[in-house]
Structures are given as structure tokens and as C-alpha cells.
CSV table of C-alpha atoms in Angstrom, one decimal:
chain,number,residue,atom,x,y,z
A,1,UNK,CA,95.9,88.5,67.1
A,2,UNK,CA,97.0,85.4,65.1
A,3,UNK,CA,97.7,87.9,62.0
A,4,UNK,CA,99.6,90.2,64.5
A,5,UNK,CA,101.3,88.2,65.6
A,6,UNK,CA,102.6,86.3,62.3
A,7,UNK,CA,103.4,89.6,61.2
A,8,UNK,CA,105.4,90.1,63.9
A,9,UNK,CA,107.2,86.9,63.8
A,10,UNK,CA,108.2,87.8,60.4
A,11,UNK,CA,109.3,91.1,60.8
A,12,UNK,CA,112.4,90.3,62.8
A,13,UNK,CA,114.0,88.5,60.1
A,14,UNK,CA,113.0,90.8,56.9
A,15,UNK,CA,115.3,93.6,56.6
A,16,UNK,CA,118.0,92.2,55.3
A,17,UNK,CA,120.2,95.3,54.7
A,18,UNK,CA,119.2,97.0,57.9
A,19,UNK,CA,118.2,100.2,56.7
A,20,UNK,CA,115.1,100.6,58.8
A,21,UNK,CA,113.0,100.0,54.8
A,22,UNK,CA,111.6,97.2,53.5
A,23,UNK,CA,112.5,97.1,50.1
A,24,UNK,CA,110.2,95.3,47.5
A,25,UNK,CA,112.1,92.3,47.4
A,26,UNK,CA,112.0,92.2,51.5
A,27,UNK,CA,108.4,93.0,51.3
A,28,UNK,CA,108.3,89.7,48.6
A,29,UNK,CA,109.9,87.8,51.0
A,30,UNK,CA,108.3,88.5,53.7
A,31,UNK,CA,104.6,87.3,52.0
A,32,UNK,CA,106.6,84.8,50.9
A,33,UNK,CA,108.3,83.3,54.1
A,34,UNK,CA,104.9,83.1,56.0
A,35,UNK,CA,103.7,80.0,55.4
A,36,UNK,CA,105.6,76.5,53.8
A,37,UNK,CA,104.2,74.8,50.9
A,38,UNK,CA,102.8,72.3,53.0
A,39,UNK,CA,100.5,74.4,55.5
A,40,UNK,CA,96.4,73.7,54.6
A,41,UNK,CA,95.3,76.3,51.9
A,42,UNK,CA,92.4,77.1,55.0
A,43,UNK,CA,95.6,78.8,57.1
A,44,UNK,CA,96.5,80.8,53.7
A,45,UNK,CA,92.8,81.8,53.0
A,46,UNK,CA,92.4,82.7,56.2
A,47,UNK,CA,95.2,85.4,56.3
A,48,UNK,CA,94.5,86.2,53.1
A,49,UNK,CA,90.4,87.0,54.1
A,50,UNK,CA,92.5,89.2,57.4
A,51,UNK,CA,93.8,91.4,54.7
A,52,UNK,CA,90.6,91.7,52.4
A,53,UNK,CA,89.3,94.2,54.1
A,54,UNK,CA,86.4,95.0,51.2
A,55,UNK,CA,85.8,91.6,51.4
A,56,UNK,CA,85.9,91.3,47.6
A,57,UNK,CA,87.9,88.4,46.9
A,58,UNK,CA,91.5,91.2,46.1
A,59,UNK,CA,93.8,92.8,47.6
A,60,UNK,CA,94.2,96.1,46.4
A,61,UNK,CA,96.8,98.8,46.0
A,62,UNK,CA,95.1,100.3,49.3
A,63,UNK,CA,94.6,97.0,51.3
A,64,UNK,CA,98.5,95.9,50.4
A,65,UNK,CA,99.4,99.6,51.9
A,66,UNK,CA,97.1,98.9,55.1
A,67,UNK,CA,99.5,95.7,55.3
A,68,UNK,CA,102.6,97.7,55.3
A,69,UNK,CA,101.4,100.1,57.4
A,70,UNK,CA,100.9,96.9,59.9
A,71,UNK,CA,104.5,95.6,59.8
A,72,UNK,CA,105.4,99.7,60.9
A,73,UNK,CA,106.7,100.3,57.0
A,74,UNK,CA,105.9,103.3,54.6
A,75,UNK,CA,106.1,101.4,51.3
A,76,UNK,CA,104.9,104.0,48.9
A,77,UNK,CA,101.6,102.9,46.7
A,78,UNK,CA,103.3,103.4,44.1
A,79,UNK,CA,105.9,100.3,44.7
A,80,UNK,CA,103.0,98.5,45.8
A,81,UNK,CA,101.5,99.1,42.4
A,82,UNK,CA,105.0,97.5,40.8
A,83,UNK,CA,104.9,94.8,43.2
A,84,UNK,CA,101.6,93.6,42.0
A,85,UNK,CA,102.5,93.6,38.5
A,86,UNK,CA,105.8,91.7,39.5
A,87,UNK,CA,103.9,89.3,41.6
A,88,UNK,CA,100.9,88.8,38.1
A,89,UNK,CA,104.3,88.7,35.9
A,90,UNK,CA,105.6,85.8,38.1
A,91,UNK,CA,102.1,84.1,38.9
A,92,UNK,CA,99.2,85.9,37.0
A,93,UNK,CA,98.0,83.7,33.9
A,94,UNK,CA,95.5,85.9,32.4
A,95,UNK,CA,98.6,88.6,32.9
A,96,UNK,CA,101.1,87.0,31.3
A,97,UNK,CA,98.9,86.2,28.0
A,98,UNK,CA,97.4,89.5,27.7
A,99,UNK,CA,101.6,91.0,28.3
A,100,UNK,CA,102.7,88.0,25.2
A,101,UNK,CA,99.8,89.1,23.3
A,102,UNK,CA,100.4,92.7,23.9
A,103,UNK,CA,104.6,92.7,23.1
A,104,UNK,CA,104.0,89.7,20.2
A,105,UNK,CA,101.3,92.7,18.7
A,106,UNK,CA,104.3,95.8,19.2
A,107,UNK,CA,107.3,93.3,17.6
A,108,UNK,CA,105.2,92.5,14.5
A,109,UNK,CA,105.8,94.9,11.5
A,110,UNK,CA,102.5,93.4,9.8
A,111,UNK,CA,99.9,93.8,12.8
A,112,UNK,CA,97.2,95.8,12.2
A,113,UNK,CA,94.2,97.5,14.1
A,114,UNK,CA,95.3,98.7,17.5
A,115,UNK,CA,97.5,97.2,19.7
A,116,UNK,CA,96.0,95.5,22.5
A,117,UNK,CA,97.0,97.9,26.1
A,118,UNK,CA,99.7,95.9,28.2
A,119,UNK,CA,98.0,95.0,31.0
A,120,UNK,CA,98.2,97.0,34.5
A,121,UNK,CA,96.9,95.1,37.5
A,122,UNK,CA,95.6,96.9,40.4
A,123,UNK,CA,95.2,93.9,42.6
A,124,UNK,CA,95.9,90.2,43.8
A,125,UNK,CA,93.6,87.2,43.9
A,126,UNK,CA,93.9,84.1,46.2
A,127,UNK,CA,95.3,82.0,43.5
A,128,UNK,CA,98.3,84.5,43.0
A,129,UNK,CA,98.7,85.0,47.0
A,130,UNK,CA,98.9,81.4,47.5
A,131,UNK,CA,101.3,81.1,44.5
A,132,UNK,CA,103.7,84.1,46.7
A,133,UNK,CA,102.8,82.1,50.3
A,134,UNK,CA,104.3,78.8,48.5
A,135,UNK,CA,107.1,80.2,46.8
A,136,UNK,CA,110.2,78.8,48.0
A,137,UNK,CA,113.1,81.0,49.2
């Protein structure tokens, strides 16, 4: 209920344009307007642990979707997948070294040996969900 009914709190003020969509950058938003910076990280995890529904410490392309499919949108998986690599380009460390390391390898005449693959994140961890919850709009 407590999830339900945050989501539903929030849905009333996220489509901005009013086309009946939720674009990426409303679906951003949205995660994003949720919570302030100063709510207890236990309210965060707890939402968070709502939407993991394999219970392994991600949420997925799939569990993202089921999300979507909550708030009575049809985001397609495939802008789910784009959002998640927008949301480890913003927040991800581990993302944004392997990316620097990937473009520094492509850029350099004199590299050689094969260029390391640019990363492609299927998933978000607490750290980067609390990084979105925080964000400041």
C-alpha cells in the first residue's frame, strides 16, 4: 500500500507535456521527486527492496518495466535499457571508468591489443537509486 500509494502521489504531477506517456526524462523525474535528500536512507531501501522483486540487490530491465507497468505506463524495455545507462552515466562509478577507459582506448592512435567493450548496464544498485531519489530537481 505505502508503495501504491507514493506512486500514485507522484503520478499526478509527472506528465509534464500531457500526452498520456511518460517520457524518459518524466520517468527520471518521477524516481527522482519521490523522496528529499533528507528522508532516512531506511525509507529509500525500503522502496527500493518493493521493487526488487528477485531479491538480488538490482533492479533490472524487467523489474524497472514491472514499475512502469505500476504507474499504468508502457515504457518500452528498450528505453528502460537507455535509462539505465543514463542513470550509471550520471551516477555509476565503475561505469564511468570502464566508458573513459573504453573512449581514451578508441581516441588513441598508438593503443594496442583490443579495445576494452564500452560498458552496457542491465541494471541499478541501491547506491545509484539513492543517487536518482536525492537528486535535486
Amino acid at each position: 500500500p505505502h508503495l501504491t500509494s507514493a506512486i500514485m502521489r507522484i503520478m499526478t504531477n509527472v506528465d509534464k507535456n500531457f500526452d498520456g506517456q511518460i517520457s524518459p526524462d518524466e520517468f527520471y523525474q518521477l524516481l527522482s521527486q519521490k523522496f528529499e535528500r533528507d528522508d532516512p536512507d531506511s525509507e529509500k531501501q525500503s522502496v527500493f527492496d518493493r521493487m526488487d522483486r528477485k531479491e538480488d540487490g538490482k533492479l533490472d530491465v524487467d523489474e524497472l518495466y514491472e514499475v512502469s507497468q505500476m504507474l499504468g505506463e508502457t515504457i518500452p524495455k528498450t528505453e528502460i535499457k537507455a535509462m539505465i545507462k543514463m542513470f550509471h552515466s550520471l551516477y555509476g562509478q565503475e561505469y564511468i571508468a570502464a566508458k573513459a577507459k573504453h573512449d581514451a582506448a578508441k581516441k588513441d592512435p598508438k593503443h594496442r591489443g583490443a579495445i576494452p567493450e564500452e560498458p552496457n548496464p542491465t541494471s541499478i544498485d541501491f547506491a545509484i537509486f539513492k543517487s536518482i531519489m536525492d537528486e535535486e530537481l
